[in-house]
PDB file of C-alpha atoms in Angstrom:
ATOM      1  CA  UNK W  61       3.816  16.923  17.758  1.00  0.00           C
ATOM      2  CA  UNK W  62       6.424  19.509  16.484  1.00  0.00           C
ATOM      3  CA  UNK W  63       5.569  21.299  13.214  1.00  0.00           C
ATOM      4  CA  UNK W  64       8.839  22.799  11.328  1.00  0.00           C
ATOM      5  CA  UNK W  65       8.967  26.263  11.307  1.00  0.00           C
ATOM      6  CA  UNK W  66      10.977  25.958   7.877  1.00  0.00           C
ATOM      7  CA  UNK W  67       8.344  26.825   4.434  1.00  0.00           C
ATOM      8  CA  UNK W  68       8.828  25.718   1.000  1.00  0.00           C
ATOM      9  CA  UNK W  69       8.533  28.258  -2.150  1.00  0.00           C
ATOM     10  CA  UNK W  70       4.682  28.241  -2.269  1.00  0.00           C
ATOM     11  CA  UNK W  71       4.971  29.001   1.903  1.00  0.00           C
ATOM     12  CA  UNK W  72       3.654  25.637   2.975  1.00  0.00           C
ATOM     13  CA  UNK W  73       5.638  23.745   5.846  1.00  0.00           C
ATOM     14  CA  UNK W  74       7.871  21.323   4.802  1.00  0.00           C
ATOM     15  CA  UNK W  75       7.098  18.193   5.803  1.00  0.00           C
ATOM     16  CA  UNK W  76       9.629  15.931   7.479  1.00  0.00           C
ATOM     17  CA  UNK W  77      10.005  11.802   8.479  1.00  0.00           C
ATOM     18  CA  UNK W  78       9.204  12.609  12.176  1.00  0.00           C
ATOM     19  CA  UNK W  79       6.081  13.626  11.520  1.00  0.00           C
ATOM     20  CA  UNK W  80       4.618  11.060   9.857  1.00  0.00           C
ATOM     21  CA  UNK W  81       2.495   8.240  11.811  1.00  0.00           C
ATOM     22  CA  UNK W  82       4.794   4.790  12.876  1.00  0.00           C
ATOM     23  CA  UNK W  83       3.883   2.616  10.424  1.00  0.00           C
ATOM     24  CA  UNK W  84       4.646   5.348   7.247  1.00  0.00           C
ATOM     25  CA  UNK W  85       8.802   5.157   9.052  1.00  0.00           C
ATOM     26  CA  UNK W  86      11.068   3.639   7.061  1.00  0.00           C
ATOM     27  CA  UNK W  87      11.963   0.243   9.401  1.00  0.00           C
ATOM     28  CA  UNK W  88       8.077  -0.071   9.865  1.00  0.00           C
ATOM     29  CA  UNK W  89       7.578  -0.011   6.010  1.00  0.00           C
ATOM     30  CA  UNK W  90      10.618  -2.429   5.272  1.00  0.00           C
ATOM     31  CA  UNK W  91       9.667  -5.076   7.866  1.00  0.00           C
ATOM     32  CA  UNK W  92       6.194  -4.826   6.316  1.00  0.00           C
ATOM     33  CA  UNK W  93       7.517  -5.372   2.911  1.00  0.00           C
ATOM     34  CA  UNK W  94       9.728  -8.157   3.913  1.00  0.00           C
ATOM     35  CA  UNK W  95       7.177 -10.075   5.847  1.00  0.00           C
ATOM     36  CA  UNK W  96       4.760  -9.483   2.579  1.00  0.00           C
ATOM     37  CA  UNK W  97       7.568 -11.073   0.650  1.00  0.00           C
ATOM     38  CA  UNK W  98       8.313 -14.347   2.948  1.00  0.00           C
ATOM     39  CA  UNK W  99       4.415 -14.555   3.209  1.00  0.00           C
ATOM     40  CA  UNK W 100       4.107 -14.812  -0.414  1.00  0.00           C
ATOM     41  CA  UNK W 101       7.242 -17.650  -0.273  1.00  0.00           C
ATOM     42  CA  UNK W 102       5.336 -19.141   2.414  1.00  0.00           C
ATOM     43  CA  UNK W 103       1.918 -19.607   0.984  1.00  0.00           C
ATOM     44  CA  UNK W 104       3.751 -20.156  -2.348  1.00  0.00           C
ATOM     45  CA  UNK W 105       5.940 -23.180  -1.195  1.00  0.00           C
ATOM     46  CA  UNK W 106       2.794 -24.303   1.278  1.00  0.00           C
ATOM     47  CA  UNK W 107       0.224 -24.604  -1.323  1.00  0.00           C
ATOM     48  CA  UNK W 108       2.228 -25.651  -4.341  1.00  0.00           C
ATOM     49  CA  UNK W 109       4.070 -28.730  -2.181  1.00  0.00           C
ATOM     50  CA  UNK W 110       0.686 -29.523  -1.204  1.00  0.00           C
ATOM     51  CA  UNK W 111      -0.413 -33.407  -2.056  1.00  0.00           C
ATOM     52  CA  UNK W 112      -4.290 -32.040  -1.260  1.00  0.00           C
ATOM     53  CA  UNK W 113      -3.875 -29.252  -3.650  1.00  0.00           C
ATOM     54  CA  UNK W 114      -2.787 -28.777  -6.783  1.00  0.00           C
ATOM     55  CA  UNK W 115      -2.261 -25.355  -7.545  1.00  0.00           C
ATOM     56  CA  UNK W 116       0.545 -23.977 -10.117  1.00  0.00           C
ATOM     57  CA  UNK W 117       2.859 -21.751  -8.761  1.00  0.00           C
ATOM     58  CA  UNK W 118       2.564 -19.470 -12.299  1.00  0.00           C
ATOM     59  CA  UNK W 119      -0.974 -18.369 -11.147  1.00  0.00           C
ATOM     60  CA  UNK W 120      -0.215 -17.479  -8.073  1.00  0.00           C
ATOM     61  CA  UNK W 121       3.106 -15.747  -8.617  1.00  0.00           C
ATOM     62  CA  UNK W 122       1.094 -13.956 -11.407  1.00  0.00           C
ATOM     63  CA  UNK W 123      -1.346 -13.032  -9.041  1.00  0.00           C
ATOM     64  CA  UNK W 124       0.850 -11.487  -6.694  1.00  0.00           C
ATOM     65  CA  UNK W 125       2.748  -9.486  -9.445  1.00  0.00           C
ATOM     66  CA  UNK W 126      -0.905  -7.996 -10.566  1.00  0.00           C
ATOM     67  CA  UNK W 127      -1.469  -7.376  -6.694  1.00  0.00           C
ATOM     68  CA  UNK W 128       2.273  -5.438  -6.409  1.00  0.00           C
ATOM     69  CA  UNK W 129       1.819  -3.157  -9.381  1.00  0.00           C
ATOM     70  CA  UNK W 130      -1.999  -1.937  -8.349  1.00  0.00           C
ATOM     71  CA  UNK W 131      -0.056  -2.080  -4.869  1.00  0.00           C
ATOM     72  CA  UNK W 132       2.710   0.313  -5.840  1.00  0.00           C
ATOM     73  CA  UNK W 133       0.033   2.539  -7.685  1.00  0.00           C
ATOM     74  CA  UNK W 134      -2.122   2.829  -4.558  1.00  0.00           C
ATOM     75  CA  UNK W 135       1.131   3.729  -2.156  1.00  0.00           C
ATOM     76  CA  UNK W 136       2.269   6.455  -4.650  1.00  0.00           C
ATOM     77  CA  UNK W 137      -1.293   7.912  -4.638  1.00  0.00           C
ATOM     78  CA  UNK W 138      -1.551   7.847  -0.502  1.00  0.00           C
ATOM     79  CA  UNK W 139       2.015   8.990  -0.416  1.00  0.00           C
ATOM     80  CA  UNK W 140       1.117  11.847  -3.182  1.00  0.00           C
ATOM     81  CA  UNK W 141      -1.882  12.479  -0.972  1.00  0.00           C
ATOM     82  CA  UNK W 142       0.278  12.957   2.402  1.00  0.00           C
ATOM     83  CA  UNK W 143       3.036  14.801   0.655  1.00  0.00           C
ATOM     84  CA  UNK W 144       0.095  17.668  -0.321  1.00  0.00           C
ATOM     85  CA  UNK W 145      -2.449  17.412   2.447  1.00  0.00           C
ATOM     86  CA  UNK W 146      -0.528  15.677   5.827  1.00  0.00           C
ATOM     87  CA  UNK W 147       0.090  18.969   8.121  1.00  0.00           C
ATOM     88  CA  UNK W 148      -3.240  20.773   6.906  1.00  0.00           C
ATOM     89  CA  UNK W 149      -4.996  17.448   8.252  1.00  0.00           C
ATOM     90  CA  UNK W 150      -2.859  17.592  11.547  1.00  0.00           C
ATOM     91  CA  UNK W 151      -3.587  20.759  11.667  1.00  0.00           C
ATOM     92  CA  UNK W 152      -7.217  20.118  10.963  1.00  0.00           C
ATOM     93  CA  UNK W 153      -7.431  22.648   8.081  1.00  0.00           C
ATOM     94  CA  UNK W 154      -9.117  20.027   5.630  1.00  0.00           C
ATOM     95  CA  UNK W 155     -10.770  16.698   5.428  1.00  0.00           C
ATOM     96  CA  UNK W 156      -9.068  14.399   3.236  1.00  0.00           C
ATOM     97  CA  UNK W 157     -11.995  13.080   1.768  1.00  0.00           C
ATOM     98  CA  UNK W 158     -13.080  16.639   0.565  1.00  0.00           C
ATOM     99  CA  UNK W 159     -10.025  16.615  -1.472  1.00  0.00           C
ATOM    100  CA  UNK W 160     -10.324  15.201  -5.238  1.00  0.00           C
ATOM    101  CA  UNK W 161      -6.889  13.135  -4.656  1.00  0.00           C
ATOM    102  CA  UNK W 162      -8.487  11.662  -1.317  1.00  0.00           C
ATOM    103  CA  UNK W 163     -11.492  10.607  -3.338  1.00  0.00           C
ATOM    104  CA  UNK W 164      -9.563   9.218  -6.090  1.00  0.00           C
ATOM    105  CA  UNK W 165      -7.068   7.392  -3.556  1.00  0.00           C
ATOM    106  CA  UNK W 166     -10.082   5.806  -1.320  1.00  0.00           C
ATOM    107  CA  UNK W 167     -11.964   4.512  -4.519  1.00  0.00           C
ATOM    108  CA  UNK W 168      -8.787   3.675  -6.203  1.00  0.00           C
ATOM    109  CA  UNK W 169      -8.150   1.045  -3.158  1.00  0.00           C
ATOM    110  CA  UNK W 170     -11.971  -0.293  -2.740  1.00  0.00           C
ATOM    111  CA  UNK W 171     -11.879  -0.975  -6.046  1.00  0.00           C
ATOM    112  CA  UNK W 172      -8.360  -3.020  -6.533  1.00  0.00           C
ATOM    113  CA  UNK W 173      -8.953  -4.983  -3.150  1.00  0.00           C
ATOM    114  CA  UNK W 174     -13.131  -4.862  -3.804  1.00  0.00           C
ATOM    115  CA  UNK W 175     -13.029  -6.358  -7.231  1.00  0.00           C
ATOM    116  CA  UNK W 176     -10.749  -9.558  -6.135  1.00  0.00           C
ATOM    117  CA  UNK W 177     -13.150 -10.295  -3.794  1.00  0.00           C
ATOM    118  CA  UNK W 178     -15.933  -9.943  -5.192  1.00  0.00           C
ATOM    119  CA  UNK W 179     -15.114 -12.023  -7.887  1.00  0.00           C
ATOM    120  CA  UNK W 180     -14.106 -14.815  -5.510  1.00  0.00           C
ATOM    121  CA  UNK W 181     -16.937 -14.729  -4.014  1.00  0.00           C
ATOM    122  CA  UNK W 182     -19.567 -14.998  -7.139  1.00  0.00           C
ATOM    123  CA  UNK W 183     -17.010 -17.183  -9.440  1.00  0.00           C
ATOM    124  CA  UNK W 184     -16.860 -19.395  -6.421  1.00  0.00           C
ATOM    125  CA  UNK W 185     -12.962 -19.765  -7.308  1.00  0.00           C
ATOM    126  CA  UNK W 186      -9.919 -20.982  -5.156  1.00  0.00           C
ATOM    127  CA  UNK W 187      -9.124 -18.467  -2.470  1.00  0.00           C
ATOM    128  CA  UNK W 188      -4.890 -19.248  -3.234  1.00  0.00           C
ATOM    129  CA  UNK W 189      -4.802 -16.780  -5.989  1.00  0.00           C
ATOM    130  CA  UNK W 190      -6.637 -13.566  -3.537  1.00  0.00           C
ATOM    131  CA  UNK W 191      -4.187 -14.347  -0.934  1.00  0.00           C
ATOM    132  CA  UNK W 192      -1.301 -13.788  -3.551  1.00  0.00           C
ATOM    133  CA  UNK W 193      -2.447 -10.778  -4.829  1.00  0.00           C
ATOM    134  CA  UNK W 194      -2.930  -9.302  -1.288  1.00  0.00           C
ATOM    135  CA  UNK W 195       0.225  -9.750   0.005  1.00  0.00           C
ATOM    136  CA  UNK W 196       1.343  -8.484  -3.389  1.00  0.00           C
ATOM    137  CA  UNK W 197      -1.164  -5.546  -3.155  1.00  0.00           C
ATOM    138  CA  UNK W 198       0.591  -4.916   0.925  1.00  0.00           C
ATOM    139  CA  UNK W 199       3.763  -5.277  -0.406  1.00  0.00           C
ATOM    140  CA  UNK W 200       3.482  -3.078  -3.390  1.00  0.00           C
ATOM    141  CA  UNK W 201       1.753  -0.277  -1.618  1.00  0.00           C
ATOM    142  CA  UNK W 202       4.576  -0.403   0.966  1.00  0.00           C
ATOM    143  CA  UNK W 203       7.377   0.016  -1.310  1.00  0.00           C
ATOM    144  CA  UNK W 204       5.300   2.913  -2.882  1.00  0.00           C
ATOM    145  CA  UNK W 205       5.274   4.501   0.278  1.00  0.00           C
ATOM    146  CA  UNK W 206       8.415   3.685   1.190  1.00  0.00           C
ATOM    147  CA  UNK W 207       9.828   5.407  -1.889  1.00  0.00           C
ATOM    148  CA  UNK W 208       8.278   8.203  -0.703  1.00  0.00           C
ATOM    149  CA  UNK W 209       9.239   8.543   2.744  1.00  0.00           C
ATOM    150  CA  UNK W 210      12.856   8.243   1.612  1.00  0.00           C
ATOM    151  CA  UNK W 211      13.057  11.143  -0.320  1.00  0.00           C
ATOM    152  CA  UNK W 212      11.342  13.726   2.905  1.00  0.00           C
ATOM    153  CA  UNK W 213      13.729  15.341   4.849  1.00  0.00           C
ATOM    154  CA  UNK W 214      14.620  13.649   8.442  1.00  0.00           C
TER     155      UNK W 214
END
């Protein structure tokens, strides 16, 4: 992998859209936020058009809204991570997890897809609404990212 020779004002590389993994590129990011979107539509139209089920769209559009905004607040704290910490990992200066941003990103994320579950689990409720607010959660954290990645030099 090439490393840019060029330094910002604190003498840190700059870090630049090549050298971040496939799936943090821009057309990997978009086609995941576009198939998080038509899933939602999907399982939307699916369960709601349902004659077995009755489930009301409002819940599980409200779902998916709650799962986009913890979403976008877990992408800008991975992409807030990466812009500090990405070319001292590659270069295998740090650990991300001894950072207190890596800590606070990981239990961030265990927490807003742990809880969810969790409660699905011991409330014994419908699994529609959890499937909302993941693809909302995907989605958001994509367009977090995404956000991101536009902004870094090519």
């Amino acid at each position: 992998m090439a490393y840019s020779n060029e330094r910002d004002k604190n003498n840190k590389p700059i870090l630049h859209r090549r050298m971040l993994p496939f799936l943090m590129r821009p057309p990997a990011l978009i086609v995941m936020i576009v198939s998080s979107l038509f899933g939602q539509f999907m399982w939307t139209a699916a369960l709601s058009t349902s004659w077995r089920y009755h489930y009301d769209r409002l819940s599980l559009i409200l779902a998916f809204a709650i799962g986009i905004v913890l979403g976008f607040i877990q992408g800008r704290f991975t992409s807030s991570l990466f812009a500090q910490y990405y070319i001292d990992l590659l270069l295998e200066r740090i650990k991300l997890w001894n950072t207190a941003l890596g800590k606070i990103t990981t239990i961030f994320g265990i927490l807003a897809l742990g809880i969810p579950v969790l409660w699905n689990i011991f409330a014994r409720t419908s699994p529609a609404g959890l499937q909302s607010y993941i693809f909302g959660f995907i989605g958001g954290m994509n367009v977090g990212i995404y956000l991101w990645v536009r902004k870094l030099p090519k």
